[in-house]
PDB file of C-alpha atoms in Angstrom:
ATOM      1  CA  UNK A 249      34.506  46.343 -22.544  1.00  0.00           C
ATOM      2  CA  UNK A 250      31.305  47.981 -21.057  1.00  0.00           C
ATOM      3  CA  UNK A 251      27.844  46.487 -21.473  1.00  0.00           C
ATOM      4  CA  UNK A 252      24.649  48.395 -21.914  1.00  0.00           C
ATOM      5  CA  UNK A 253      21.211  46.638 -21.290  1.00  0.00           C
ATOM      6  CA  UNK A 254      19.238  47.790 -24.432  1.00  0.00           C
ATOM      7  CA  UNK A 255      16.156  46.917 -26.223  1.00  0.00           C
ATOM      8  CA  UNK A 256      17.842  43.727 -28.103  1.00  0.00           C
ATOM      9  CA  UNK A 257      19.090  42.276 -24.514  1.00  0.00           C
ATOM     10  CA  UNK A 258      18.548  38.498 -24.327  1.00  0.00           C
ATOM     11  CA  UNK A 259      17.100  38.262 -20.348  1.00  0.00           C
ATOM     12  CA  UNK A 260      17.595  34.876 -18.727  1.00  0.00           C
ATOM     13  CA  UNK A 261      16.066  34.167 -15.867  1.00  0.00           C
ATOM     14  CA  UNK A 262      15.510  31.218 -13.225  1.00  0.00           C
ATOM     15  CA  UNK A 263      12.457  30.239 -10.829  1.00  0.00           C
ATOM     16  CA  UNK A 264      12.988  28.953  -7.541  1.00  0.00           C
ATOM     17  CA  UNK A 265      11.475  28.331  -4.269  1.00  0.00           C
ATOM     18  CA  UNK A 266      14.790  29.381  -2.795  1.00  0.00           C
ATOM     19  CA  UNK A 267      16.703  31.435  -5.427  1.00  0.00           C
ATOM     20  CA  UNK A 268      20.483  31.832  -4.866  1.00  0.00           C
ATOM     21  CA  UNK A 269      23.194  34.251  -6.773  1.00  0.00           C
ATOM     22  CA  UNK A 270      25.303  31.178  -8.260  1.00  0.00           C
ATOM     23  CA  UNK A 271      23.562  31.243 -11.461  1.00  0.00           C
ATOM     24  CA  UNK A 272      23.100  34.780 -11.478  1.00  0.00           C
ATOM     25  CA  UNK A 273      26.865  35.513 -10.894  1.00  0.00           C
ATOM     26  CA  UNK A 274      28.087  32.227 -13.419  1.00  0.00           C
ATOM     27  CA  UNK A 275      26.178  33.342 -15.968  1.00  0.00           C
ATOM     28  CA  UNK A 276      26.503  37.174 -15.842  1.00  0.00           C
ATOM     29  CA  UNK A 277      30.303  36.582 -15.526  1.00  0.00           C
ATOM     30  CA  UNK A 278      30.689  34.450 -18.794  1.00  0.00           C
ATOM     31  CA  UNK A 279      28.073  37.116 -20.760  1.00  0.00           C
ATOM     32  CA  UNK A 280      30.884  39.789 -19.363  1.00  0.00           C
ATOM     33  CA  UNK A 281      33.823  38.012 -20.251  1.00  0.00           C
ATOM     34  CA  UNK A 282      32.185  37.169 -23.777  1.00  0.00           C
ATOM     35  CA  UNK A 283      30.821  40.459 -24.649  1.00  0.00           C
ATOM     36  CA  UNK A 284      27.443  38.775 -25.077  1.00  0.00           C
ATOM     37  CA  UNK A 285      24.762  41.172 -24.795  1.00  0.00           C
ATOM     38  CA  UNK A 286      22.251  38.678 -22.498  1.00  0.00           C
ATOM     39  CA  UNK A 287      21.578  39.627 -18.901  1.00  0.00           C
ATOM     40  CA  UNK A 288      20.428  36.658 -16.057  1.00  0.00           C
ATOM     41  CA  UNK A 289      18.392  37.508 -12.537  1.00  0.00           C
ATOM     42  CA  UNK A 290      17.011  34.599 -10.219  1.00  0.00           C
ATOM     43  CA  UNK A 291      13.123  34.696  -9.156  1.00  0.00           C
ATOM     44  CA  UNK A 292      10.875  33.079  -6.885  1.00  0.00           C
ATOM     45  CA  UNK A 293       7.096  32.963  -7.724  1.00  0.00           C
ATOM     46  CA  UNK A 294       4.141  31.725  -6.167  1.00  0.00           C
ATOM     47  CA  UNK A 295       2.227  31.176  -9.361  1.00  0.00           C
ATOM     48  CA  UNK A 296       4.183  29.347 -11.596  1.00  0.00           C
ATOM     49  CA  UNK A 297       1.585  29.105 -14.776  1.00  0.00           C
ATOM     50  CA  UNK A 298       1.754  33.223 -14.371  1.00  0.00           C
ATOM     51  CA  UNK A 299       5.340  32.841 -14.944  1.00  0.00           C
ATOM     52  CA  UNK A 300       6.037  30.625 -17.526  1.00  0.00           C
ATOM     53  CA  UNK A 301       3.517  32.989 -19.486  1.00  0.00           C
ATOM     54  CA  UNK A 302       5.765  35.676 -18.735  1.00  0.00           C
ATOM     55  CA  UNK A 303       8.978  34.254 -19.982  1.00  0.00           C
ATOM     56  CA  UNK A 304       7.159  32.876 -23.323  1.00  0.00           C
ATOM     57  CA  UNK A 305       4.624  36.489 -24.090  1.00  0.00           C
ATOM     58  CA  UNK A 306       8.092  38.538 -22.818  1.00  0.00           C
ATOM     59  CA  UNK A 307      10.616  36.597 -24.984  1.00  0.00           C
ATOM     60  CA  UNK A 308      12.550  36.163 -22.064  1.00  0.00           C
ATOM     61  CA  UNK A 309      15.237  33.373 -24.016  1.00  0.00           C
ATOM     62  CA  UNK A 310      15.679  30.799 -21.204  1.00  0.00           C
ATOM     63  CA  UNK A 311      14.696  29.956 -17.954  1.00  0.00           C
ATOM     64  CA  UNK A 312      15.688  27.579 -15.592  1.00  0.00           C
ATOM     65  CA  UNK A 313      13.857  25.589 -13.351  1.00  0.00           C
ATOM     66  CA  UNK A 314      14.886  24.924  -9.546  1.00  0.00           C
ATOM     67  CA  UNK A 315      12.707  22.944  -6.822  1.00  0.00           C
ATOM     68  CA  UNK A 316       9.740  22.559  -6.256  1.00  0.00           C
ATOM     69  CA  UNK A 317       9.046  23.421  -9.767  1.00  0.00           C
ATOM     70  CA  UNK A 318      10.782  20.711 -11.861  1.00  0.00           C
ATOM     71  CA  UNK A 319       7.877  18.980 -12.827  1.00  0.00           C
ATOM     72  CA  UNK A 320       4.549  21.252 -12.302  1.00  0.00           C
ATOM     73  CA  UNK A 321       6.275  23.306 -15.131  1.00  0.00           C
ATOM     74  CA  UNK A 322       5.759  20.577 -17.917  1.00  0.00           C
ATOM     75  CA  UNK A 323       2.344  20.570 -18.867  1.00  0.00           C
ATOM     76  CA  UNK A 324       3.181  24.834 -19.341  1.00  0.00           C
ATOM     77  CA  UNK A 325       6.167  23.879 -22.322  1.00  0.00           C
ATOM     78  CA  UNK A 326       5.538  22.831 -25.985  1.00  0.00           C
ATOM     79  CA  UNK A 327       8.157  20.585 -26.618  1.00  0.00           C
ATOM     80  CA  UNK A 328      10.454  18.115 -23.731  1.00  0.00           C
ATOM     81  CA  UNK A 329      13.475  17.451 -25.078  1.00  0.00           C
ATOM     82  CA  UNK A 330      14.815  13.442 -24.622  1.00  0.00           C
ATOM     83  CA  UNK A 331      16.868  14.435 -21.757  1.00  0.00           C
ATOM     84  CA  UNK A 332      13.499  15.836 -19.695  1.00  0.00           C
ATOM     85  CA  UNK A 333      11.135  13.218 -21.330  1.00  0.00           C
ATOM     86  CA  UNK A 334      13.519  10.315 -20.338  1.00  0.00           C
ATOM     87  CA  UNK A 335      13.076  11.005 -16.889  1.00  0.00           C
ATOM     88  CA  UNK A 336       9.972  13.845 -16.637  1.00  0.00           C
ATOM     89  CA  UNK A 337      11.770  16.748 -15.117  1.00  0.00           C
ATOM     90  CA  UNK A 338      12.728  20.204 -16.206  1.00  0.00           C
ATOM     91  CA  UNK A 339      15.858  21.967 -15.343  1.00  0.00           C
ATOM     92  CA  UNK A 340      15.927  23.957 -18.342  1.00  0.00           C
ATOM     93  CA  UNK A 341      13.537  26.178 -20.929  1.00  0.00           C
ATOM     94  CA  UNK A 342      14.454  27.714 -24.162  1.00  0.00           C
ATOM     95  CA  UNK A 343      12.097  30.256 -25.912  1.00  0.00           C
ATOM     96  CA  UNK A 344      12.519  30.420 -29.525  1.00  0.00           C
ATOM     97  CA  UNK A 345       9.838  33.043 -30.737  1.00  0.00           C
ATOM     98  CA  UNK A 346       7.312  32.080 -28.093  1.00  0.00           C
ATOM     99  CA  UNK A 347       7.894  27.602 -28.430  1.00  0.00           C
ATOM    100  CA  UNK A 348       9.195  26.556 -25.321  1.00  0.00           C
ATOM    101  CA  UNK A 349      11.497  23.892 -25.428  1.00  0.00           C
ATOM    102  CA  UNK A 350      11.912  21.813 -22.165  1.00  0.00           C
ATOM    103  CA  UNK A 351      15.849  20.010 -20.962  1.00  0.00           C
ATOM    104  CA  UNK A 352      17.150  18.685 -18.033  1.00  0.00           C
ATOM    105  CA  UNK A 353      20.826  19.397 -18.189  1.00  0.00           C
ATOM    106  CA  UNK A 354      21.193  18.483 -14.140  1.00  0.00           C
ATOM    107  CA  UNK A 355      20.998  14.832 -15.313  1.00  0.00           C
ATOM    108  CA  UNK A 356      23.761  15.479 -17.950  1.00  0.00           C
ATOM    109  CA  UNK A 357      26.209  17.182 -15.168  1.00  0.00           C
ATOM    110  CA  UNK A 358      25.514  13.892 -12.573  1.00  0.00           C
ATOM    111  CA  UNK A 359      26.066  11.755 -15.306  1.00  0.00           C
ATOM    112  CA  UNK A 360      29.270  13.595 -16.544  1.00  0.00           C
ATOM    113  CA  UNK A 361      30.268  13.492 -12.117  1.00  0.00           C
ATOM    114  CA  UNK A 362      29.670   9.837 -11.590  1.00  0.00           C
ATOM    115  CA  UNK A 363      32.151   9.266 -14.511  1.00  0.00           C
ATOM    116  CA  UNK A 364      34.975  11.837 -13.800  1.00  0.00           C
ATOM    117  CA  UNK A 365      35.313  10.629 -10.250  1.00  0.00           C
ATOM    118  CA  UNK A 366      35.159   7.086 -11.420  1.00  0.00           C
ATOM    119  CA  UNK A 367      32.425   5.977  -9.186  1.00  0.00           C
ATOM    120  CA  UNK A 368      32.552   2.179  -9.110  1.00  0.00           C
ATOM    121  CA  UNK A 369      29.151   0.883 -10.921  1.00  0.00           C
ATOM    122  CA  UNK A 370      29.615  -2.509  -8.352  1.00  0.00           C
ATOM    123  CA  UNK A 371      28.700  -0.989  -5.380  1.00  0.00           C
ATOM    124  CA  UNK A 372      25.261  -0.345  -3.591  1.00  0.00           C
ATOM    125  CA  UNK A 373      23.995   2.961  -3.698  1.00  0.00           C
ATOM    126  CA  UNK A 374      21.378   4.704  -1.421  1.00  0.00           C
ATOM    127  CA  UNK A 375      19.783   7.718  -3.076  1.00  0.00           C
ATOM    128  CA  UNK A 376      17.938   9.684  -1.139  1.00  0.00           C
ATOM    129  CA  UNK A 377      14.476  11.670  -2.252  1.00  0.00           C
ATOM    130  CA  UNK A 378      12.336  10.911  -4.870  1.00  0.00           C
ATOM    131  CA  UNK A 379      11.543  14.611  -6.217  1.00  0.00           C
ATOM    132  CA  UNK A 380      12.966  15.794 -10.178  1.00  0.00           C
ATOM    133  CA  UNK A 381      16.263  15.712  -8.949  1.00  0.00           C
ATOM    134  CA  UNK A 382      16.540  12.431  -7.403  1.00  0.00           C
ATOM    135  CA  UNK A 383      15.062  11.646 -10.461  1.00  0.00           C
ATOM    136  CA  UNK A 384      17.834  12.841 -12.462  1.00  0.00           C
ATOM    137  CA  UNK A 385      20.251  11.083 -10.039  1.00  0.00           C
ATOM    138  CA  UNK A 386      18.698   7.559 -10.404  1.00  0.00           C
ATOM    139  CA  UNK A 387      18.691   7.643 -13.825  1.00  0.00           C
ATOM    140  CA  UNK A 388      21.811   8.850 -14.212  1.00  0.00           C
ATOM    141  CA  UNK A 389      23.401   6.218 -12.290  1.00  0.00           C
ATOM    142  CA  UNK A 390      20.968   3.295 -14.347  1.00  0.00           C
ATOM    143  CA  UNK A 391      22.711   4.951 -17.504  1.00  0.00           C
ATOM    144  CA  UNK A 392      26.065   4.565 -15.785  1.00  0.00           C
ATOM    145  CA  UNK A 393      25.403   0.612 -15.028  1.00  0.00           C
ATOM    146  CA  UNK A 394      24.529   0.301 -11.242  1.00  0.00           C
ATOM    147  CA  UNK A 395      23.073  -3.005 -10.713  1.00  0.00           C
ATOM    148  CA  UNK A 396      22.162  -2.274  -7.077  1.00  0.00           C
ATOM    149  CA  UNK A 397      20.839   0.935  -5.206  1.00  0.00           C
ATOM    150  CA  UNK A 398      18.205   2.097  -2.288  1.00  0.00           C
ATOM    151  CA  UNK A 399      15.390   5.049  -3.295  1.00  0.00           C
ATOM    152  CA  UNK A 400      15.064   6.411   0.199  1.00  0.00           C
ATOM    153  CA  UNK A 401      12.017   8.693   0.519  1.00  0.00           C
ATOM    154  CA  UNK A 402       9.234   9.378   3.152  1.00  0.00           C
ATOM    155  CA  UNK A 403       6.922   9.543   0.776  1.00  0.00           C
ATOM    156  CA  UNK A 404       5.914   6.519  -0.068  1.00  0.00           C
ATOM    157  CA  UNK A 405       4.358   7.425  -3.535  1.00  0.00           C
ATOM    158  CA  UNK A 406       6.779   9.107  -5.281  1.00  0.00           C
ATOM    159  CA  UNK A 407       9.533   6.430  -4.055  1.00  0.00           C
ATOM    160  CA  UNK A 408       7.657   3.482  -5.445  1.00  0.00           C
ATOM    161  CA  UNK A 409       7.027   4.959  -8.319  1.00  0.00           C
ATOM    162  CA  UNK A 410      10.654   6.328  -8.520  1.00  0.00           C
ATOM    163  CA  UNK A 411      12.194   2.927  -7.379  1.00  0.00           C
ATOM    164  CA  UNK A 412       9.426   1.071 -10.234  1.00  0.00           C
ATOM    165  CA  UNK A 413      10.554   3.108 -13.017  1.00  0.00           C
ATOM    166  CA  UNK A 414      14.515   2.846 -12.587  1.00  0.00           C
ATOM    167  CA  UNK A 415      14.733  -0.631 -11.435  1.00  0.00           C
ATOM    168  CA  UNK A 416      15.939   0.214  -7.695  1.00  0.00           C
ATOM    169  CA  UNK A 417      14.449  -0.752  -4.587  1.00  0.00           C
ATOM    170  CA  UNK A 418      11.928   1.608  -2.357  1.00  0.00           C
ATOM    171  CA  UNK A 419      12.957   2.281   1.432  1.00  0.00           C
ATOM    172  CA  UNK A 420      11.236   4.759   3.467  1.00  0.00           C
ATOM    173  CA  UNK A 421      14.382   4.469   5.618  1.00  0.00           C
ATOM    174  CA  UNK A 422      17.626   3.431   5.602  1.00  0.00           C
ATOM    175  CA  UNK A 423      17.075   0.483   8.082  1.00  0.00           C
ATOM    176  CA  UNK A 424      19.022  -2.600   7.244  1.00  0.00           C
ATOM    177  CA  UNK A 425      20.657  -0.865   4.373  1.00  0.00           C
ATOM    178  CA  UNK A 426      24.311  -1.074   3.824  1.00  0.00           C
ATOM    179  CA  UNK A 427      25.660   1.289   1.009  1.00  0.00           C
ATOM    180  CA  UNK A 428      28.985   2.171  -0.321  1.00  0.00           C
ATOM    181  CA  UNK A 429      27.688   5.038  -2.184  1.00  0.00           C
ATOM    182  CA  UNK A 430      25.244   7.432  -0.538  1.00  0.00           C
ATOM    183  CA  UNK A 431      23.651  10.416  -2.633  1.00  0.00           C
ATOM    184  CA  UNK A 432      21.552  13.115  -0.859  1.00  0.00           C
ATOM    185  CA  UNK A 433      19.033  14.544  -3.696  1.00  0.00           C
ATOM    186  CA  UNK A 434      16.710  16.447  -0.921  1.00  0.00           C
ATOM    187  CA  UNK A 435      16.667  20.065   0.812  1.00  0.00           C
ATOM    188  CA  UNK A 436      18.478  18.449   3.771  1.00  0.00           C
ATOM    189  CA  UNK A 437      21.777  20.902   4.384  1.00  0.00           C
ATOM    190  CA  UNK A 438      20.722  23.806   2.222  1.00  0.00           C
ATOM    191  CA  UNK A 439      21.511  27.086   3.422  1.00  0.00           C
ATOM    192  CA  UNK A 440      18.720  29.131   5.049  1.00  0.00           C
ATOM    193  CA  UNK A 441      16.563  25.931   5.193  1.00  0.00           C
ATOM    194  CA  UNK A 442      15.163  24.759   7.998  1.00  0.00           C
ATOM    195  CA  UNK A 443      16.980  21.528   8.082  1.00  0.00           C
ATOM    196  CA  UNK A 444      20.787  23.356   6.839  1.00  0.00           C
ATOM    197  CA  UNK A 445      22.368  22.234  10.015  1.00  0.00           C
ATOM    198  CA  UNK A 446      21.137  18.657   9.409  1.00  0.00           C
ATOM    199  CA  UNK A 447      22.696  15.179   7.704  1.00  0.00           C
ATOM    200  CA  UNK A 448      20.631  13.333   5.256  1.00  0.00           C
ATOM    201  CA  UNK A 449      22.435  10.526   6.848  1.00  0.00           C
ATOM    202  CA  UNK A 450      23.590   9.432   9.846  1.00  0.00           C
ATOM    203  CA  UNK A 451      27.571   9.227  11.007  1.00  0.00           C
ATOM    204  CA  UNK A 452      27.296   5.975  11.294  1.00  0.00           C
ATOM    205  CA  UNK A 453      25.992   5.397   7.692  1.00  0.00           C
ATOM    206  CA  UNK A 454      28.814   7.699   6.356  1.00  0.00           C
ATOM    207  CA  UNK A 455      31.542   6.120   7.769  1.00  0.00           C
ATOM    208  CA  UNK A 456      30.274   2.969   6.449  1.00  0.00           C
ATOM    209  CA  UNK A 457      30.472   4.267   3.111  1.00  0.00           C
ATOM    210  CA  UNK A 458      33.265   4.739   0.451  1.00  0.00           C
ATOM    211  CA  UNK A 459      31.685   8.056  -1.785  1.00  0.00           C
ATOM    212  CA  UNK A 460      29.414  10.710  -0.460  1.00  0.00           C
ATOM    213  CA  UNK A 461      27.645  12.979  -3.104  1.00  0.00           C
ATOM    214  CA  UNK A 462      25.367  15.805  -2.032  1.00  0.00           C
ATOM    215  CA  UNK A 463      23.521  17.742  -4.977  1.00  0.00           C
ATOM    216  CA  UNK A 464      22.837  20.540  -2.375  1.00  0.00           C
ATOM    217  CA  UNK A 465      24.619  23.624  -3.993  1.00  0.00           C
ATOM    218  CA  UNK A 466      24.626  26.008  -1.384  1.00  0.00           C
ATOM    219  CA  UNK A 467      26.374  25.660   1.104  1.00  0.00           C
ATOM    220  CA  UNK A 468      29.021  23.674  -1.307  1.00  0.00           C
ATOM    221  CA  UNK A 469      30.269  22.285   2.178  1.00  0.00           C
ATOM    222  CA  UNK A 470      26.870  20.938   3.347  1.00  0.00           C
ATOM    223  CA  UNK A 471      27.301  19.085   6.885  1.00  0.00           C
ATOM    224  CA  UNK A 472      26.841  15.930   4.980  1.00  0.00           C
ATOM    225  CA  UNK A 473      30.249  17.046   2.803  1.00  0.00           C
ATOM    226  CA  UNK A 474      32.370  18.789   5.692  1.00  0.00           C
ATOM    227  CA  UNK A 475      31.712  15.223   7.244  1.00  0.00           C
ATOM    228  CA  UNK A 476      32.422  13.279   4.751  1.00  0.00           C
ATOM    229  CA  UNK A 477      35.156  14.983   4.136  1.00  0.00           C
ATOM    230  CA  UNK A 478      37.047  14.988   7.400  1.00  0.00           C
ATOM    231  CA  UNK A 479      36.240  11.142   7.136  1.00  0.00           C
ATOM    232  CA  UNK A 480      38.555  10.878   4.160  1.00  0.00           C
ATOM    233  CA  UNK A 481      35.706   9.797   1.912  1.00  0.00           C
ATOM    234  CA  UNK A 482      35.338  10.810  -1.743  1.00  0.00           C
ATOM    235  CA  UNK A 483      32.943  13.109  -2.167  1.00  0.00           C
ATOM    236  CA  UNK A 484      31.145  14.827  -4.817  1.00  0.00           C
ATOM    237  CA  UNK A 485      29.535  18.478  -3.983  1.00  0.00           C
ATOM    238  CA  UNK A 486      26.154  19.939  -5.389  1.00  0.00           C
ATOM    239  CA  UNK A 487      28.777  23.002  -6.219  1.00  0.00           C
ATOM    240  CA  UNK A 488      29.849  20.787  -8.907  1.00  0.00           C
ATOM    241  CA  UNK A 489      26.816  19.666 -10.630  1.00  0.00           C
ATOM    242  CA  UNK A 490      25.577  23.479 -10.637  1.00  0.00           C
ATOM    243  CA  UNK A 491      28.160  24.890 -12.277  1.00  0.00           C
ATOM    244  CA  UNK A 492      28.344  21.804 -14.930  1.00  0.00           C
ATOM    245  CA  UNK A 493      24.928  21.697 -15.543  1.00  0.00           C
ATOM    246  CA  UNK A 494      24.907  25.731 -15.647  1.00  0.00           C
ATOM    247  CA  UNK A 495      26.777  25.772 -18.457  1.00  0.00           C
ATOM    248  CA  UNK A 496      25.035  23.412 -20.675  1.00  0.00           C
ATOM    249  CA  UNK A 497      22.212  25.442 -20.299  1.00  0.00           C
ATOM    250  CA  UNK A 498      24.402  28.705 -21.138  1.00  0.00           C
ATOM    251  CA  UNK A 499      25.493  26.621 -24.538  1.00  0.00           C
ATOM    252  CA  UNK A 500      21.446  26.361 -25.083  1.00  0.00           C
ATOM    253  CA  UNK A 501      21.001  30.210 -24.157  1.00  0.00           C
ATOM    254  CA  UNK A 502      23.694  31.105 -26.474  1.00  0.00           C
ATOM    255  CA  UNK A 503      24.525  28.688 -28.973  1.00  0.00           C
ATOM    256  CA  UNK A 504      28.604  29.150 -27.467  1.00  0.00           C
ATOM    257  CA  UNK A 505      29.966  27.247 -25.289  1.00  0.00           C
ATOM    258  CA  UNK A 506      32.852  28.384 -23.422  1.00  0.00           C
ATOM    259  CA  UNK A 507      36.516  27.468 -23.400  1.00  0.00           C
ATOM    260  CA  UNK A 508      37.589  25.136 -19.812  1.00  0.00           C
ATOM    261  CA  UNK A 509      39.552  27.688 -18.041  1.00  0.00           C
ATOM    262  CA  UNK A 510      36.773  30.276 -18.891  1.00  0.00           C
ATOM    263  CA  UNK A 511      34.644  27.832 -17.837  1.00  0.00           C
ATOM    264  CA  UNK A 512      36.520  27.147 -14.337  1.00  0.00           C
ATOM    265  CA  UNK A 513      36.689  30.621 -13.369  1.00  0.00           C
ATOM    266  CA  UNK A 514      33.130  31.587 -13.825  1.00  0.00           C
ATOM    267  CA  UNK A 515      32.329  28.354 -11.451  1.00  0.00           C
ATOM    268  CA  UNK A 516      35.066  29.940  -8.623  1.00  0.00           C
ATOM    269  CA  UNK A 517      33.810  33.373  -9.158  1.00  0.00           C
ATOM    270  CA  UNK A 518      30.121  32.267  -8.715  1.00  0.00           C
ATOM    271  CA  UNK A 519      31.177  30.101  -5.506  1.00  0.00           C
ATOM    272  CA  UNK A 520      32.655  32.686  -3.888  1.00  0.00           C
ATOM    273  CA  UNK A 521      29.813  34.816  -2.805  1.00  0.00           C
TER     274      UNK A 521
END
């Protein structure tokens, strides 16, 4: 059935400092396939404040919230939802009638990831970054019962204070550290970035490990994955916590949440691009 944008469209929207089309094309494709009469773009901006005024004075009904943006946008919401206030990071707005309500549904997909690939909780992690997604990543695997892990970040701020409030211990580098489970929550292997032909770790550190998980969503096949990969290790792609966490926040949008296969073909149809 054929859509028309009208004046009772729900927009969507999502701010980035490096938009994509995965969102764009998951959502859009599930609003199709649903006859829902919401439409979804992706945006950068270089005044975020100017933005989030937009989306609430517009009535835009959600927005979602990409690096480096995850946490300069919470002093702009009314409300954090215990998902964002648990760990202080926004992947997610709702606008009800002007109240913005603030989620992080990135923390529910990693958590929902670590369990469906049965990541043991015994072995040493080594997370590294210490921005709102390696937030969501460290708390996620506290939640999940890891005992021991690494907060690898350069700055040396944000990793304390990372490493301090979930219990892990700060490294600015991985020197002396042994892990079986290595997560990459930085910029390190994204497409069109300057560092997209680059590892967050070293060859040497991968084969070492047993699990490789890179929250990088585009490329899906980061160098740290195609590595991994052809090292027979178990990883986990950034792919996979976009398009999980994507559609929690398309069950917030819309109050529907879609059946699995639906689901599973909106992900493959939003990869492929």
């Amino acid at each position: 059935m054929t859509r028309y944008l009208n004046k009772d469209t729900q927009v969507c929207i999502s701010l980035a400092a490096r938009p994509s089309n995965f969102g764009t094309r998951f959502h859009n494709f599930l609003y199709d396939a649903m006859d829902l009469d919401y439409l979804y773009k992706a945006f950068t901006t270089t005044d975020l404040a100017a933005a989030i005024g937009g989306v609430r004075a517009l009535g835009f009904r959600g927005c979602a919230i990409s690096m480096p943006f995850k946490e300069a946008v919470i002093p702009m919401v009314d409300e954090l939802d215990a998902s964002a206030a648990a760990i202080n990071s926004v992947n997610t707005l709702v606008n009800t009638d002007g109240y913005l309500k603030a989620y992080n549904t990135d923390y529910i997909a990693i958590a929902k990831l670590l369990e469906s690939y049965q990541v043991p909780t015994d072995k040493v992690f080594a997370l590294r970054g210490s921005g709102g997604m390696a937030k969501a990543v460290a708390f996620a695997l506290k939640n999940a019962g890891f005992k021991q892990g690494f907060i690898i970040a350069t700055n040396e701020k944000t990793g304390k204070k990372l490493a301090e409030q979930s219990g892990y211990t700060y490294q600015p580098d991985m020197q002396g550290v042994e892990a079986d489970v290595l997560i990459n929550a930085t910029p390190v292997g994204m497409s069109v970035g300057k560092e997209a032909d680059s590892m967050a770790f070293t060859e040497t550190e991968v084969e070492h490990a047993g699990v490789v998980f890179d929250v990088v969503a585009l490329p899906a096949m980061t160098p740290l994955i195609s590595y991994a990969k052809a090292q027979g290790k178990i990883v986990i792609t950034g792919a996979e916590v976009f398009a999980i966490q994507a559609v929690e926040q398309f069950v917030l949008y819309t109050g529907i949440r879609p059946e699995q296969a639906l689901f599973e073909k909106a992900a493959a149809y939003a990869r492929a691009q």
